[in-house]
CSV table of C-alpha atoms and ligand atoms in Angstrom, one decimal:
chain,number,residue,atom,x,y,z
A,1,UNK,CA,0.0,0.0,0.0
A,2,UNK,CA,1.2,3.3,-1.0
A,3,UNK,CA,0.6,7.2,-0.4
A,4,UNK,CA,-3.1,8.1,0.2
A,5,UNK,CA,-4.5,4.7,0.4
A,6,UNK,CA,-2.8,4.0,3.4
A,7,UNK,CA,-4.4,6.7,4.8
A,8,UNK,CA,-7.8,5.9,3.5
A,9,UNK,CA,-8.2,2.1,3.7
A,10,UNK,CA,-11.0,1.0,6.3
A,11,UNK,CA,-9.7,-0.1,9.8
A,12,UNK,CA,-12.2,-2.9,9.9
A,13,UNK,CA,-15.1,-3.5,11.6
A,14,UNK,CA,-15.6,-2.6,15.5
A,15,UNK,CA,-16.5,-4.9,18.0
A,16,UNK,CA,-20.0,-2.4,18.9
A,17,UNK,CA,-20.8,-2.5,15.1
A,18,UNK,CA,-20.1,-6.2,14.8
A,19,UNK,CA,-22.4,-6.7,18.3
A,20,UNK,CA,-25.1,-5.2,17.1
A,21,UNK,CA,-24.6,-6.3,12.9
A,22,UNK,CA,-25.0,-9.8,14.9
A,23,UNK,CA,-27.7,-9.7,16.9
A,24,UNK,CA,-30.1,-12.4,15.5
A,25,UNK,CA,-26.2,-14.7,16.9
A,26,UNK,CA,-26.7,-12.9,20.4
A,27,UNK,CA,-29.2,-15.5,22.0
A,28,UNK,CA,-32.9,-14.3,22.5
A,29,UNK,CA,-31.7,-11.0,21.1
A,30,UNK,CA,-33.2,-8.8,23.7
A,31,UNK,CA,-30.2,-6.9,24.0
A,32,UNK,CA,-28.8,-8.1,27.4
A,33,UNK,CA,-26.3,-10.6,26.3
A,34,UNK,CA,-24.7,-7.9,23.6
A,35,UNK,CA,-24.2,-5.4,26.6
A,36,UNK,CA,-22.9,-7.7,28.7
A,37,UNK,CA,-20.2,-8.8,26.1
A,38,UNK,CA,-19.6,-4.6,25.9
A,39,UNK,CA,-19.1,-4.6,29.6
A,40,UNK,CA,-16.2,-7.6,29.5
A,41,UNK,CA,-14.6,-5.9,26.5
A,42,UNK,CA,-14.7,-2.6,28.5
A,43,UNK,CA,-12.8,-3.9,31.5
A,44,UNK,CA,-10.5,-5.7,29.7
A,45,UNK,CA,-9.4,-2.3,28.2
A,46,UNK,CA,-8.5,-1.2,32.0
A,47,UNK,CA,-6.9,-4.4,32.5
A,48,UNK,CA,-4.9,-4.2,29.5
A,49,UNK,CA,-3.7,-0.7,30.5
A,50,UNK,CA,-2.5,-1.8,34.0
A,51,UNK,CA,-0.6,-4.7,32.4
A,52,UNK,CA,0.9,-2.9,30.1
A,53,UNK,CA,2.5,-0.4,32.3
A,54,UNK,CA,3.0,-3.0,35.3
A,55,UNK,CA,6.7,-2.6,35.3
A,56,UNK,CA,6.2,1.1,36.0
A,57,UNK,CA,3.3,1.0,38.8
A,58,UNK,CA,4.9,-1.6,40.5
A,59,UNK,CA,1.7,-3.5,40.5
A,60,UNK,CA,3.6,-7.2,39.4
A,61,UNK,CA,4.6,-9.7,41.9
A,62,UNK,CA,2.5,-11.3,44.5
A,63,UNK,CA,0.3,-10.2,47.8
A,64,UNK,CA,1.7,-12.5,50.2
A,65,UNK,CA,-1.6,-14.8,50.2
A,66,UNK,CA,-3.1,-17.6,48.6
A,67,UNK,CA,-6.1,-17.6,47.0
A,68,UNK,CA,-9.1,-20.5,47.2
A,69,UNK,CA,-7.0,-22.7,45.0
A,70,UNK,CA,-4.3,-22.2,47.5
A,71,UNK,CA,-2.3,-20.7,44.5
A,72,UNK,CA,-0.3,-17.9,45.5
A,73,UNK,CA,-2.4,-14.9,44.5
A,74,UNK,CA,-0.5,-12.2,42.4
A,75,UNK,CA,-1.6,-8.1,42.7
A,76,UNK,CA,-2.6,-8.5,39.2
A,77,UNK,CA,-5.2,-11.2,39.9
A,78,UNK,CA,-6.9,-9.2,42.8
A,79,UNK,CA,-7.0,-6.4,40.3
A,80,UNK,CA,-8.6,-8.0,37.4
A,81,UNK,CA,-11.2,-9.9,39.7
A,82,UNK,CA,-11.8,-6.5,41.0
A,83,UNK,CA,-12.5,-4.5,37.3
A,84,UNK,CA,-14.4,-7.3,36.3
A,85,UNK,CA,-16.4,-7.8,39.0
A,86,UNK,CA,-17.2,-4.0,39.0
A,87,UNK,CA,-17.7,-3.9,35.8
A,88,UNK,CA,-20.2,-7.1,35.3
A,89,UNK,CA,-21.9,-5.6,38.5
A,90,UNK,CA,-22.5,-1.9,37.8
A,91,UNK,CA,-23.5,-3.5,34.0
A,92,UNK,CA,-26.5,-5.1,35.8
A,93,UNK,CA,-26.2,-8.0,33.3
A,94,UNK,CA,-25.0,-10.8,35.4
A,95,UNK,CA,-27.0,-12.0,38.4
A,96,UNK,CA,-24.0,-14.2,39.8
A,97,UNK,CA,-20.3,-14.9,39.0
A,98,UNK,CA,-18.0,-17.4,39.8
A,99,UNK,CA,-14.8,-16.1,39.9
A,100,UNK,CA,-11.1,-18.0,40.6
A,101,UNK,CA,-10.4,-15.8,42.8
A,102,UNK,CA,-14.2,-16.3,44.9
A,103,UNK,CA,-14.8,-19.2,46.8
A,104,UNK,CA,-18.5,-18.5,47.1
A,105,UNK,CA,-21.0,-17.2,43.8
A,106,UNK,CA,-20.2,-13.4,43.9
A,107,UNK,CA,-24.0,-12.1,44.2
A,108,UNK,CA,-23.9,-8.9,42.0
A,109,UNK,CA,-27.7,-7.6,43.7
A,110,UNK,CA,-29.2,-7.7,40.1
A,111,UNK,CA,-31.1,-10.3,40.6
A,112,UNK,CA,-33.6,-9.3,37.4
A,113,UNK,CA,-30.4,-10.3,35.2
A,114,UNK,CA,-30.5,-13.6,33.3
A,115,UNK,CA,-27.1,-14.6,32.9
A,116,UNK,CA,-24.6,-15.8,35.2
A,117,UNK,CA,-20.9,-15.4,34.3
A,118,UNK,CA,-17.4,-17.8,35.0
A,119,UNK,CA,-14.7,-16.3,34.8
A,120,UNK,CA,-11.1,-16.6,35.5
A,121,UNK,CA,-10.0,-12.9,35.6
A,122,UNK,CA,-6.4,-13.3,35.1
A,123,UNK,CA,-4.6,-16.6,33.5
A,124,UNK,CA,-0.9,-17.2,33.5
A,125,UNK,CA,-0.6,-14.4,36.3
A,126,UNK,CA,2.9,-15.5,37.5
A,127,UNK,CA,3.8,-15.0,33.8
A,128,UNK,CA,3.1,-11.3,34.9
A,129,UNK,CA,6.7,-10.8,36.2
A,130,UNK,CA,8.6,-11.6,33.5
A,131,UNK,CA,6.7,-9.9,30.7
A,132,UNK,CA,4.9,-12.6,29.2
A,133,UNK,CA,1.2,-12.8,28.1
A,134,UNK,CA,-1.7,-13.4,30.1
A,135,UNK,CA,-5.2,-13.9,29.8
A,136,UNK,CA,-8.6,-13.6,30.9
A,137,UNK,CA,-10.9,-16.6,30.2
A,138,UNK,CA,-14.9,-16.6,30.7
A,139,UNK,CA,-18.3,-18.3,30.0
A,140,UNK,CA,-21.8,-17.4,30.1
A,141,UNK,CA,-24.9,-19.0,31.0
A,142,UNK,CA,-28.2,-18.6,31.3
A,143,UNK,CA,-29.7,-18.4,34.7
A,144,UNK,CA,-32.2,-21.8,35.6
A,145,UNK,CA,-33.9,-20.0,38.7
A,146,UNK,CA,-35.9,-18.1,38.7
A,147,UNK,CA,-36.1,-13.9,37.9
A,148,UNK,CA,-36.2,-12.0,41.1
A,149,UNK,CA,-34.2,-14.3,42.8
A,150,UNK,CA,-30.5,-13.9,44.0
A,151,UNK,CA,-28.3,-16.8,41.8
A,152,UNK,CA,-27.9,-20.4,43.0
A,153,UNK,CA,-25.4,-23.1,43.0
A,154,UNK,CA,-27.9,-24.4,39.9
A,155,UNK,CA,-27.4,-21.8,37.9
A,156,UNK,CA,-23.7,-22.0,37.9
A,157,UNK,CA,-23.0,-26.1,37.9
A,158,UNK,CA,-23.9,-26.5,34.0
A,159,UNK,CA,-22.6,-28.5,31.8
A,160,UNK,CA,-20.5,-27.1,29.0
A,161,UNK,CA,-23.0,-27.6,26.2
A,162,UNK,CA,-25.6,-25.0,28.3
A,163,UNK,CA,-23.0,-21.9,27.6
A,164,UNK,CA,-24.4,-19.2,25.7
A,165,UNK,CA,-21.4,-17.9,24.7
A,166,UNK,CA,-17.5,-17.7,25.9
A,167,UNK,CA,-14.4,-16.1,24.9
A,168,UNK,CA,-10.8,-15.0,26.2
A,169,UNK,CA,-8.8,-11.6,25.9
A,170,UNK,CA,-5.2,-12.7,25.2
A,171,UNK,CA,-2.8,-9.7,26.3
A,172,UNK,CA,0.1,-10.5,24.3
A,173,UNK,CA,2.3,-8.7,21.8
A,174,UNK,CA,-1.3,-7.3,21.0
A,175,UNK,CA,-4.4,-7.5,22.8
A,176,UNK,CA,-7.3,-9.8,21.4
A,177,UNK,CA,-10.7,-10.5,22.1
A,178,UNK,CA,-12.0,-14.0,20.9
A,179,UNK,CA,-15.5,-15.1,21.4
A,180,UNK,CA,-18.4,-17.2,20.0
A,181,UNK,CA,-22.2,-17.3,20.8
A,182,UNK,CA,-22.5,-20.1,19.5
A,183,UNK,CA,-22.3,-19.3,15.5
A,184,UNK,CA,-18.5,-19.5,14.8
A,185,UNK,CA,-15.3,-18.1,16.4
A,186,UNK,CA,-14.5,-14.5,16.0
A,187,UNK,CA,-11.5,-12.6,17.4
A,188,UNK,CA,-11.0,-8.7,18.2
A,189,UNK,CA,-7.3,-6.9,17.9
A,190,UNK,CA,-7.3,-4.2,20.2
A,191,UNK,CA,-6.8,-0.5,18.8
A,192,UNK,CA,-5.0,1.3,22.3
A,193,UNK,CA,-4.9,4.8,20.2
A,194,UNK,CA,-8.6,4.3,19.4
A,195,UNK,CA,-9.4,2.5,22.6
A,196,UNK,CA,-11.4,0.3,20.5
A,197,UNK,CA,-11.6,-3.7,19.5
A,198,UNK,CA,-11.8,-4.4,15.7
A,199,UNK,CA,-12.5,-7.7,13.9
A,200,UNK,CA,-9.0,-9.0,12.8
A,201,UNK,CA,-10.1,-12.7,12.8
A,202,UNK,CA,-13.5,-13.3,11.3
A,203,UNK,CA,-14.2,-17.1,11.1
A,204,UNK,CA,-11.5,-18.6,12.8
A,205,UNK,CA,-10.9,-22.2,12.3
A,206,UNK,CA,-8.5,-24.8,14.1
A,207,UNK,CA,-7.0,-27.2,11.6
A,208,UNK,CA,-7.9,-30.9,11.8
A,209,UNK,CA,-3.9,-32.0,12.0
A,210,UNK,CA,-1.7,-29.5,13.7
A,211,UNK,CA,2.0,-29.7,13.7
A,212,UNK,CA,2.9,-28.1,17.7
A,213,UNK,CA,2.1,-30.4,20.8
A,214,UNK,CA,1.7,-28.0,24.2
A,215,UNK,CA,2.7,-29.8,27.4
A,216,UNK,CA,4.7,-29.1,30.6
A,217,UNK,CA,7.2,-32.1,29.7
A,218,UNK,CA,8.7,-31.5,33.3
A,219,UNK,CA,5.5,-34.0,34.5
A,220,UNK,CA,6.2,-36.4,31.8
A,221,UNK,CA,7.2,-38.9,34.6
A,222,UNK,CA,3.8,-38.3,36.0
A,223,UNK,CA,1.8,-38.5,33.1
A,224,UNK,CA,-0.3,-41.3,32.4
A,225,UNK,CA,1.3,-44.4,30.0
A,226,UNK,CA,-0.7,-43.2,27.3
A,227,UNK,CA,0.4,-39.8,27.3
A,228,UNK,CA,3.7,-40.0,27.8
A,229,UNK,CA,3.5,-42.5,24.6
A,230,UNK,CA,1.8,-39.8,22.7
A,231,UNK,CA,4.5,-37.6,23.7
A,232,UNK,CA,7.1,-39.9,22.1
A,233,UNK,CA,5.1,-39.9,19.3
A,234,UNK,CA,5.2,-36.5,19.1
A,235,UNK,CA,9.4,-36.3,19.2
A,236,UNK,CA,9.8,-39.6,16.8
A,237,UNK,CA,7.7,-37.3,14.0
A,238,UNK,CA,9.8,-33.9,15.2
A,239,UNK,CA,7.2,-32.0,16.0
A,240,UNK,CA,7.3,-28.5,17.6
A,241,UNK,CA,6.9,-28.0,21.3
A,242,UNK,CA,5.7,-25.1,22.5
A,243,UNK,CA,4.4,-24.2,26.1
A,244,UNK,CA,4.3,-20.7,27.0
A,245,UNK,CA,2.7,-21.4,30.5
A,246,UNK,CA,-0.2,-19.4,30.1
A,247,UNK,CA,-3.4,-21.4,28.9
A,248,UNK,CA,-4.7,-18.6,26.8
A,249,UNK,CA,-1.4,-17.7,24.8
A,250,UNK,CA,-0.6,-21.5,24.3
A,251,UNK,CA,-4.7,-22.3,23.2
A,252,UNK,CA,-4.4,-19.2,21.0
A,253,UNK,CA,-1.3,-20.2,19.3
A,254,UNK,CA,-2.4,-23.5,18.7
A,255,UNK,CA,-6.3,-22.4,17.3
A,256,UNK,CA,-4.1,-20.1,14.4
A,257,UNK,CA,-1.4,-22.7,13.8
A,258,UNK,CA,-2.6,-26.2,14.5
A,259,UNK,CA,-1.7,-28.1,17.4
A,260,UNK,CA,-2.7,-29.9,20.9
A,261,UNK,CA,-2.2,-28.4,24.4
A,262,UNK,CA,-2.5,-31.3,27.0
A,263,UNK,CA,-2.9,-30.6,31.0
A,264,UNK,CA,-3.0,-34.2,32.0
A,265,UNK,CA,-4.3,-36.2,35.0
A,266,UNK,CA,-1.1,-36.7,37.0
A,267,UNK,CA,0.3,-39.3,39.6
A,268,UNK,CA,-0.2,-36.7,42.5
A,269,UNK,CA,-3.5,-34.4,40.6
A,270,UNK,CA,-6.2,-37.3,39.1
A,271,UNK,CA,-7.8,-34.4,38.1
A,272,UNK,CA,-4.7,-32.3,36.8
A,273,UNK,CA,-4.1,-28.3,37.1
A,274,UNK,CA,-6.8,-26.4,35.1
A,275,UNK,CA,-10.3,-25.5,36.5
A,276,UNK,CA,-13.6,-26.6,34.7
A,277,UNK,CA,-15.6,-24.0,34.6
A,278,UNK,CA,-14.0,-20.6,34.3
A,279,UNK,CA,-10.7,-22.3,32.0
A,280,UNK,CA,-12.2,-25.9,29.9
A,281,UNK,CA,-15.4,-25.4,29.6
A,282,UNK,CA,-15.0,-22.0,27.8
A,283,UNK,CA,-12.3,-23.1,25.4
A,284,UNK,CA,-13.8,-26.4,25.1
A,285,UNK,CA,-16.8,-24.4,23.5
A,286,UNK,CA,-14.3,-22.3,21.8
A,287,UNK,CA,-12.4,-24.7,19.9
A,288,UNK,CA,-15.1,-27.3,18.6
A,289,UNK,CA,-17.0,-23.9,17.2
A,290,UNK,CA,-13.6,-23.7,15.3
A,291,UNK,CA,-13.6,-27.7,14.5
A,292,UNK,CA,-11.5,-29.2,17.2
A,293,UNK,CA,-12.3,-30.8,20.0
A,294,UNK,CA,-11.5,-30.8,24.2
A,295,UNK,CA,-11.7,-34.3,26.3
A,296,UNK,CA,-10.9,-34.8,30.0
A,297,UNK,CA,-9.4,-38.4,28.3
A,298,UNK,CA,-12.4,-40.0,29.4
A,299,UNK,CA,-15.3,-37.7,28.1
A,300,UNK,CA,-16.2,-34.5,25.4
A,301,UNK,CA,-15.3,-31.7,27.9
A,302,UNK,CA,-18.6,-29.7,27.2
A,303,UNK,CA,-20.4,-32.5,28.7
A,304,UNK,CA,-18.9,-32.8,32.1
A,305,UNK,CA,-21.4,-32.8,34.8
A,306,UNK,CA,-20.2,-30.1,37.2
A,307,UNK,CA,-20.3,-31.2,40.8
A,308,UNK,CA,-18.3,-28.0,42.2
A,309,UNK,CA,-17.9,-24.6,41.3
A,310,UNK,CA,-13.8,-24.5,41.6
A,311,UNK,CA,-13.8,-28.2,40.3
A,312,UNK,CA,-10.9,-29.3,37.9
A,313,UNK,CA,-10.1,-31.4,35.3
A,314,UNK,CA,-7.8,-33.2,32.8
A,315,UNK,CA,-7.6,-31.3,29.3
A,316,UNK,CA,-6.3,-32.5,26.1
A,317,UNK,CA,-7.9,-29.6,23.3
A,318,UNK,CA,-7.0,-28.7,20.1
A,319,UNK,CA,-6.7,-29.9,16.6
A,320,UNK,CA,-9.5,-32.8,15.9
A,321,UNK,CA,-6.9,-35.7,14.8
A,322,UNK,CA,-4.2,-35.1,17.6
A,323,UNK,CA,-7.0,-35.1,20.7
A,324,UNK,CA,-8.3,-38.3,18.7
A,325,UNK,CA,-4.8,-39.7,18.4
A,326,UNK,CA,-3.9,-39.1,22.4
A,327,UNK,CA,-7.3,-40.4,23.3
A,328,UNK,CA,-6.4,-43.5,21.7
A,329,UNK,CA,-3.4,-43.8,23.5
A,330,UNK,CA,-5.0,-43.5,27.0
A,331,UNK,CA,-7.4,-45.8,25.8
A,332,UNK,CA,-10.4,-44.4,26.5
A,333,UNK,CA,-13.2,-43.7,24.5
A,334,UNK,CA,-12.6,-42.3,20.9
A,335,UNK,CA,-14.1,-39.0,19.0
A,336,UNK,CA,-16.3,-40.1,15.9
B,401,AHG,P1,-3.8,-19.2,36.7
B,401,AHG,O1,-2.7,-18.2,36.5
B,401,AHG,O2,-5.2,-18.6,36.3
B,401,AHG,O3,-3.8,-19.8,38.0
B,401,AHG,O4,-3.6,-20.3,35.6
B,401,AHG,C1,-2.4,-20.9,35.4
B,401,AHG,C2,-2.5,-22.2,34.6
B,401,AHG,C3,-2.5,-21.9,33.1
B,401,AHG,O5,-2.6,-20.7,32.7
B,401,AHG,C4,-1.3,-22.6,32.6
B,401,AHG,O6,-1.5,-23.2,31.4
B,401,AHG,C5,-1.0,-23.6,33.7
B,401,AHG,O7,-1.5,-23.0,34.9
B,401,AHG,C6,0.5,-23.8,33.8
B,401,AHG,O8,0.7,-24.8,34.8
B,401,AHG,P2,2.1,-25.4,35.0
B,401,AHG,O9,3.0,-24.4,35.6
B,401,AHG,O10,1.8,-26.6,36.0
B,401,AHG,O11,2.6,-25.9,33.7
B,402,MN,MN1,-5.9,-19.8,34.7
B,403,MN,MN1,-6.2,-16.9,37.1
């Protein structure tokens, strides 16, 4: 591109303009759900200003506690819980949420709203430190008690298939918003001198055979037989291994490129690292929209049946042949 048309080329659409071009894809299309996707994309825009100037406003490292995962809780978490939280409560939208960072359902007082949100507000956070992308990961649902009422555990232990929509913001070498509703996978560059997301990714789609496997090898010795075959497997063909250590930058990677990321069942963890509600379930949903697919090793992710709100739970997600060719190994039941 030369001269003037540089100047004068369009920018794209913007996420508002795609919300409401969409809104027949925005369930029930009353409105609600549209804001309340506004409302996660505006405090992800306050997020994505404190992490970018972390290393200035001393805001990295951690606050000396745990949080209910007994994880050591970084300032950054406490912060993004916080703008979130704020932000899905003041945007009346959200009767409850489930946060990481919660141990009970955060009751936001709107207890007209219909949805009820998961979210983990900050993923990868130790990554925070050293300058390396992070995430925010979340689902919604819709309510199952009734309007009026404050939100129950019901309404928040659904299985995967019951989300309305989900999506991530990846704060990386740019800032992204990815989400689906259910009709596709669409992601969102962020525009910081226009303070505005526009689409950069329409249609995005996960190949069926990926070429990068995603695994924190230092377990291997834990892993189960039929993952640490797989692994093998993977070396024998010279594959590419890539783990970044933050969920959302390594699923990202591997939804443009191809590939598998794996948080196995271990000898210590049966039910490995990564949370079911606010971290599978959402990119489970994510990544069969975009033709892959997300097992525990056992089961289709999406149809877990929750039995508590922190719960976790084995992962193996990403391109449809590789989680087909690891669930063989662990020889458990196959994907058609
Ligand atoms: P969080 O920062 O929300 O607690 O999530 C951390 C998760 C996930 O982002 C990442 O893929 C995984 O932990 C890495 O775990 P290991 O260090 O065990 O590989
Ligand atoms: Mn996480
Ligand atoms: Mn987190």
């Amino acid at each position: 591109m030369t001269g003037i048309e540089k100047f004068t080329s369009p920018i794209g659409v913007a996420l508002d303009r795609f919300i409401s071009a969409k809104q027949e894809e925005f369930t029930y299309a009353t409105g609600e759900l549209s804001q309340l996707l506004r409302d996660i994309a505006l405090a992800s825009k306050i997020i994505n200003r404190e992490i970018n100037r972390a290393g200035l406003s001393g805001i990295e490292g951690s606050i000396g506690a745990d949080n209910i995962q007994g994880e050591r809780q970084q300032m950054l978490d406490v912060i993004a819980d916080y703008r979130f939280t704020r932000a899905l409560v003041r945007g009346g939208q959200t009767c409850g949420i489930v946060s990481e960072e919660n141990a009970e359902i955060i009751d936001t007082k709107n207890h007209n709203a219909k949805y009820i949100i998961t979210i983990d507000p900050l993923d990868g956070s130790s990554n925070i430190d050293v300058n390396v992308s992070v995430g925010t990961i979340f689902s919604i649902y819709r309510r199952k008690s009734p309007i009026g009422t404050p939100p129950t555990l019901e309404d928040v232990l659904q299985k995967g298939t019951e989300q309305v929509a989900a999506g991530y913001i990846l704060y990386g070498s740019s800032t992204m918003l990815v989400f689906t509703t259910g009709f596709g996978v669409n992601g969102f560059t962020y525009e910081p001198s226009l303070g505005e997301y526009f689409l950069s990714h329409p249609d995005m789609t996960i190949c069926e055979d990926g070429n990068i496997y995603s695994v924190n090898e230092g377990g291997y010795y834990s892993f189960p037989q039929g993952v640490q075959d797989y692994i093998d497997e993977c070396k024998k063909k010279k594959m590419r291994a890539r783990y970044i250590g933050s969920l959302v930058a390594d699923f990202h990677r591997n939804l443009l490129k191809g590939g598998i990321y794996m948080y196995p069942s271990t000898k210590e963890y049966k039910n490995g690292k990564l949370r079911l509600l606010y971290e599978c379930n959402s990119l489970a949903f994510i990544i069969e929209q975009a033709g892959g697919y997300a097992s525990n090793g056992e089961k289709r992710i999406l149809e877990i049946e929750p039995e508590e709100k922190h719960q976790r739970t084995p992962l193996y997600i990403g391109s449809k042949n590789m989680v087909k060719e690891v669930l063989n190994r662990v020889n458990v039941t196959s994907i058609a």
